[in-house]
Amino acid sequence: MAATLCQVMGFILSLIGVAGIIASTGMDQWATEDLFDNPVTAVYSYSGLWNSCVRQSSGFTECRPYFTILGLPALLQAVRALMIVGIVLGAIGCLIAIFALKCLKMGNMEDNIKATMTLTAGIMFLLAGVCGIAGVSAFANLIVQSFQFTTYASGGYSMYGGAGVGGLTGSLTPRYTFGPALFVGWIGGAILVIGGVMMCLACRGMASDGKERYNAMAYKAASHHTIYKSDVRPQPVYNDSYKAQSADGRQPNQKFDYV
């Protein structure tokens, strides 16, 4: 019962973690403009893995995708790859975990097979969570380096190594800080790791429950020195007729034949 509960809880947490990584990857607010002491308040810029957006004070928002792949920094492409790999591993782990649930009956599948599938799903969830956390942390490190070396008078240095990411260039290059997508990714990756650990623990419980004990009877084979003797006792001879006795002990002349 404890193994089943641990498996179900790990599966639910892993689903939430995969959803968090997917949401984080699709969000555009990975890096948001730092508004502290910002001389420009009419324009607010933010960027993500796929788009860079500019929002004006009137409420109009314009987003532009990154039309180039080779022109982007290698670190940004590595973050993309890590997030995509995390999503793929999490999706495959969820598919395997569905068939490995002990509360669901899938034909004549034995408990040891489900335990192996549970362990496989748990390892995939762990790898997916690590990929998500690594990708978000790498992007956060990029933001920290950009924030430290970028000022409003630095003249053209942006987060991706050039000006114009958020639409501003020259002496008013904006500084970027952590966006909501980073926190969503960190939380989703951490939940995935916890779900993977619970799935691995459930595998141990399922493997111990699947061991069956059989009560067998010991059989001792006959030794080579055993001597079998034939029965030499005289066998009784039965006649085909039987003479019934009367009540006073006398034998009448009646015969009863039995077939």
Short mmCIF file of C-alpha atoms in Angstrom, two decimals:
data_model
loop_
_atom_site.label_atom_id
_atom_site.label_comp_id
_atom_site.label_asym_id
_atom_site.label_seq_id
_atom_site.Cartn_x
_atom_site.Cartn_y
_atom_site.Cartn_z
CA MET A 1 0.00 0.00 0.00
CA ALA A 2 2.83 2.39 0.84
CA ALA A 3 4.60 1.62 -2.43
CA THR A 4 1.44 2.29 -4.42
CA LEU A 5 0.85 5.61 -2.65
CA CYS A 6 4.46 6.66 -3.19
CA GLN A 7 4.23 5.74 -6.86
CA VAL A 8 1.02 7.69 -7.43
CA MET A 9 2.33 10.77 -5.59
CA GLY A 10 5.56 10.66 -7.57
CA PHE A 11 3.64 10.40 -10.82
CA ILE A 12 1.42 13.39 -9.95
CA LEU A 13 4.41 15.51 -8.94
CA SER A 14 6.23 14.56 -12.11
CA LEU A 15 3.25 15.62 -14.22
CA ILE A 16 3.22 18.99 -12.48
CA GLY A 17 6.97 19.35 -13.01
CA VAL A 18 6.75 18.55 -16.72
CA ALA A 19 3.93 21.08 -17.10
CA GLY A 20 6.11 23.68 -15.33
CA ILE A 21 9.05 23.09 -17.68
CA ILE A 22 6.81 23.27 -20.74
CA ALA A 23 5.26 26.52 -19.52
CA SER A 24 8.66 27.99 -18.72
CA THR A 25 10.03 27.12 -22.15
CA GLY A 26 7.13 28.77 -23.93
CA MET A 27 7.12 31.95 -21.84
CA ASP A 28 8.73 35.13 -23.19
CA GLN A 29 9.61 36.66 -19.84
CA TRP A 30 12.91 34.96 -19.17
CA ALA A 31 14.71 38.30 -18.90
CA THR A 32 12.76 41.44 -17.99
CA GLU A 33 13.97 45.00 -18.02
CA ASP A 34 15.15 46.37 -14.72
CA LEU A 35 12.99 49.40 -13.95
CA PHE A 36 15.04 50.59 -10.98
CA ASP A 37 16.38 54.08 -11.77
CA ASN A 38 15.35 53.61 -15.37
CA PRO A 39 15.18 56.99 -17.14
CA VAL A 40 12.88 55.56 -19.80
CA THR A 41 9.48 54.52 -18.48
CA ALA A 42 7.44 54.68 -21.66
CA VAL A 43 8.93 51.47 -23.05
CA TYR A 44 9.30 48.15 -21.24
CA SER A 45 11.21 45.31 -22.89
CA TYR A 46 11.56 41.63 -22.07
CA SER A 47 12.87 38.60 -23.90
CA GLY A 48 12.76 34.82 -23.84
CA LEU A 49 14.17 31.83 -25.65
CA TRP A 50 12.21 32.44 -28.82
CA ASN A 51 11.04 36.08 -28.90
CA SER A 52 12.01 39.57 -27.79
CA CYS A 53 9.13 41.88 -26.92
CA VAL A 54 8.61 45.58 -26.33
CA ARG A 55 5.59 46.94 -24.47
CA GLN A 56 4.72 50.60 -24.59
CA SER A 57 2.95 52.64 -21.94
CA SER A 58 -0.15 52.73 -24.13
CA GLY A 59 -0.50 48.96 -23.75
CA PHE A 60 0.69 48.03 -27.25
CA THR A 61 3.07 45.06 -27.26
CA GLU A 62 5.23 44.01 -30.17
CA CYS A 63 7.12 40.72 -30.18
CA ARG A 64 9.70 39.66 -32.72
CA PRO A 65 11.03 36.12 -33.01
CA TYR A 66 14.69 35.41 -33.46
CA PHE A 67 14.83 34.87 -37.20
CA THR A 68 18.38 33.56 -37.08
CA ILE A 69 19.84 30.49 -35.43
CA LEU A 70 23.51 30.81 -36.29
CA GLY A 71 23.61 34.41 -35.13
CA LEU A 72 22.45 33.62 -31.60
CA PRO A 73 24.93 32.99 -28.78
CA ALA A 74 25.95 29.40 -28.17
CA LEU A 75 24.77 29.59 -24.57
CA LEU A 76 21.25 30.53 -25.63
CA GLN A 77 21.11 27.62 -28.06
CA ALA A 78 22.40 25.31 -25.33
CA VAL A 79 19.62 26.48 -23.02
CA ARG A 80 17.08 25.75 -25.74
CA ALA A 81 18.49 22.27 -26.21
CA LEU A 82 18.45 21.52 -22.48
CA MET A 83 14.83 22.59 -22.09
CA ILE A 84 13.71 20.59 -25.11
CA VAL A 85 15.57 17.49 -23.92
CA GLY A 86 13.99 17.89 -20.49
CA ILE A 87 10.51 18.10 -22.02
CA VAL A 88 11.09 15.01 -24.19
CA LEU A 89 12.45 12.94 -21.29
CA GLY A 90 9.59 14.03 -19.06
CA ALA A 91 6.98 13.13 -21.68
CA ILE A 92 8.50 9.67 -22.24
CA GLY A 93 8.71 9.15 -18.47
CA CYS A 94 5.03 10.05 -18.06
CA LEU A 95 4.06 7.58 -20.78
CA ILE A 96 6.03 4.79 -19.14
CA ALA A 97 4.75 5.67 -15.67
CA ILE A 98 1.12 5.39 -16.79
CA PHE A 99 1.59 1.74 -17.76
CA ALA A 100 3.68 1.09 -14.64
CA LEU A 101 1.04 2.22 -12.14
CA LYS A 102 0.28 -0.58 -9.72
CA CYS A 103 -3.32 0.54 -9.30
CA LEU A 104 -3.98 -0.10 -13.00
CA LYS A 105 -4.25 -3.63 -14.35
CA MET A 106 -2.62 -4.12 -17.74
CA GLY A 107 -3.37 -7.69 -18.76
CA ASN A 108 -1.18 -10.23 -16.96
CA MET A 109 1.72 -7.85 -16.28
CA GLU A 110 3.69 -8.99 -13.26
CA ASP A 111 4.79 -6.76 -10.40
CA ASN A 112 8.49 -7.14 -11.16
CA ILE A 113 7.95 -5.79 -14.68
CA LYS A 114 6.01 -2.83 -13.29
CA ALA A 115 8.79 -2.22 -10.78
CA THR A 116 11.35 -2.06 -13.60
CA MET A 117 9.16 0.33 -15.57
CA THR A 118 8.69 2.49 -12.48
CA LEU A 119 12.44 2.71 -11.98
CA THR A 120 12.93 3.65 -15.65
CA ALA A 121 10.31 6.39 -15.40
CA GLY A 122 11.87 7.70 -12.18
CA ILE A 123 15.31 7.95 -13.78
CA MET A 124 13.84 9.80 -16.76
CA PHE A 125 12.08 12.24 -14.44
CA LEU A 126 15.34 12.85 -12.60
CA LEU A 127 17.20 13.55 -15.84
CA ALA A 128 14.41 15.82 -17.07
CA GLY A 129 14.46 17.81 -13.85
CA VAL A 130 18.24 18.16 -13.97
CA CYS A 131 18.08 19.34 -17.60
CA GLY A 132 15.42 21.93 -16.72
CA ILE A 133 17.30 23.25 -13.71
CA ALA A 134 20.59 23.36 -15.65
CA GLY A 135 19.03 25.27 -18.55
CA VAL A 136 17.34 27.85 -16.33
CA SER A 137 20.47 28.28 -14.21
CA ALA A 138 22.64 28.82 -17.29
CA PHE A 139 20.29 31.54 -18.53
CA ALA A 140 20.23 33.12 -15.09
CA ASN A 141 24.03 33.21 -15.09
CA LEU A 142 23.91 34.98 -18.44
CA ILE A 143 21.56 37.59 -16.99
CA VAL A 144 23.80 38.12 -13.98
CA GLN A 145 26.85 38.70 -16.17
CA SER A 146 24.89 41.07 -18.39
CA PHE A 147 23.56 42.99 -15.38
CA GLN A 148 27.01 43.43 -13.89
CA PHE A 149 28.66 44.71 -17.06
CA THR A 150 25.77 46.71 -18.49
CA THR A 151 24.89 50.25 -17.42
CA TYR A 152 22.69 52.87 -18.96
CA ALA A 153 25.80 54.74 -20.10
CA SER A 154 27.81 51.73 -21.31
CA GLY A 155 26.79 52.32 -24.89
CA GLY A 156 25.44 49.35 -26.72
CA TYR A 157 26.28 46.24 -24.67
CA SER A 158 23.26 44.00 -24.29
CA MET A 159 22.53 40.68 -22.69
CA TYR A 160 23.22 38.67 -25.86
CA GLY A 161 26.50 40.38 -26.66
CA GLY A 162 25.09 43.16 -28.84
CA ALA A 163 22.66 46.04 -28.80
CA GLY A 164 19.05 46.11 -29.74
CA VAL A 165 17.64 43.01 -28.01
CA GLY A 166 14.84 44.96 -26.41
CA GLY A 167 14.72 47.64 -29.06
CA LEU A 168 17.02 50.10 -27.30
CA THR A 169 20.54 50.97 -28.39
CA GLY A 170 23.19 53.55 -27.67
CA SER A 171 23.59 55.10 -24.25
CA LEU A 172 20.18 53.85 -23.06
CA THR A 173 20.88 50.12 -23.24
CA PRO A 174 18.53 48.48 -20.69
CA ARG A 175 19.63 46.17 -17.94
CA TYR A 176 17.80 42.89 -17.55
CA THR A 177 16.88 40.96 -14.43
CA PHE A 178 15.25 37.62 -13.66
CA GLY A 179 11.85 37.09 -15.23
CA PRO A 180 8.95 34.93 -14.04
CA ALA A 181 9.85 32.14 -16.49
CA LEU A 182 13.06 31.43 -14.59
CA PHE A 183 11.23 30.82 -11.32
CA VAL A 184 8.65 28.64 -13.05
CA GLY A 185 11.47 26.59 -14.56
CA TRP A 186 13.29 26.23 -11.25
CA ILE A 187 10.15 25.14 -9.43
CA GLY A 188 9.15 22.74 -12.20
CA GLY A 189 12.60 21.15 -12.30
CA ALA A 190 12.70 20.75 -8.52
CA ILE A 191 9.26 19.11 -8.49
CA LEU A 192 10.40 16.78 -11.27
CA VAL A 193 13.43 15.71 -9.25
CA ILE A 194 11.26 15.05 -6.18
CA GLY A 195 8.80 13.04 -8.29
CA GLY A 196 11.63 11.00 -9.80
CA VAL A 197 13.05 10.19 -6.36
CA MET A 198 9.62 9.06 -5.15
CA MET A 199 9.21 6.83 -8.21
CA CYS A 200 12.58 5.21 -7.53
CA LEU A 201 11.63 4.62 -3.89
CA ALA A 202 8.32 3.10 -4.99
CA CYS A 203 10.24 0.71 -7.22
CA ARG A 204 12.06 -0.73 -4.22
CA GLY A 205 8.79 -1.29 -2.39
CA MET A 206 7.18 -2.94 -5.39
CA ALA A 207 10.17 -5.23 -5.90
CA SER A 208 10.01 -6.44 -2.28
CA ASP A 209 6.26 -7.03 -2.50
CA GLY A 210 6.61 -9.07 -5.67
CA LYS A 211 8.77 -11.77 -4.06
CA GLU A 212 6.51 -14.77 -3.43
CA ARG A 213 7.30 -17.61 -1.09
CA TYR A 214 6.36 -21.13 -2.08
CA ASN A 215 5.86 -23.90 0.52
CA ALA A 216 7.22 -27.08 -1.01
CA MET A 217 7.56 -30.64 0.28
CA ALA A 218 11.01 -32.19 0.39
CA TYR A 219 11.38 -35.35 -1.66
CA LYS A 220 14.10 -37.86 -0.99
CA ALA A 221 15.02 -40.06 -3.88
CA ALA A 222 15.63 -43.73 -3.32
CA SER A 223 19.24 -44.72 -2.85
CA HIS A 224 21.04 -47.16 -5.09
CA HIS A 225 21.40 -49.71 -2.24
CA THR A 226 17.67 -50.18 -1.74
CA ILE A 227 16.66 -53.84 -2.24
CA TYR A 228 13.13 -54.64 -3.25
CA LYS A 229 11.86 -58.14 -2.14
CA SER A 230 8.98 -59.93 -3.76
CA ASP A 231 6.02 -60.99 -1.65
CA VAL A 232 6.29 -64.74 -1.10
CA ARG A 233 3.34 -65.05 1.23
CA PRO A 234 0.67 -67.54 0.10
CA GLN A 235 -2.29 -65.86 -1.52
CA PRO A 236 -5.80 -67.03 -0.50
CA VAL A 237 -7.80 -68.94 -3.09
CA TYR A 238 -11.35 -67.84 -3.62
CA ASN A 239 -13.96 -70.22 -5.01
CA ASP A 240 -16.49 -69.01 -7.46
CA SER A 241 -19.30 -70.10 -5.14
CA TYR A 242 -20.19 -69.28 -1.60
CA LYS A 243 -22.23 -71.40 0.76
CA ALA A 244 -24.39 -69.38 3.06
CA GLN A 245 -24.88 -70.61 6.60
CA SER A 246 -28.20 -70.73 8.28
CA ALA A 247 -28.97 -69.13 11.57
CA ASP A 248 -28.26 -72.40 13.51
CA GLY A 249 -24.82 -72.92 11.92
CA ARG A 250 -25.77 -75.59 9.40
CA GLN A 251 -24.70 -75.23 5.77
CA PRO A 252 -27.59 -75.67 3.35
CA ASN A 253 -27.17 -76.93 -0.16
CA GLN A 254 -27.88 -73.48 -1.67
CA LYS A 255 -25.11 -71.88 -3.64
CA PHE A 256 -24.79 -68.23 -4.57
CA ASP A 257 -22.79 -67.40 -7.62
CA TYR A 258 -21.36 -63.90 -7.96
CA VAL A 259 -20.48 -62.38 -11.24
#
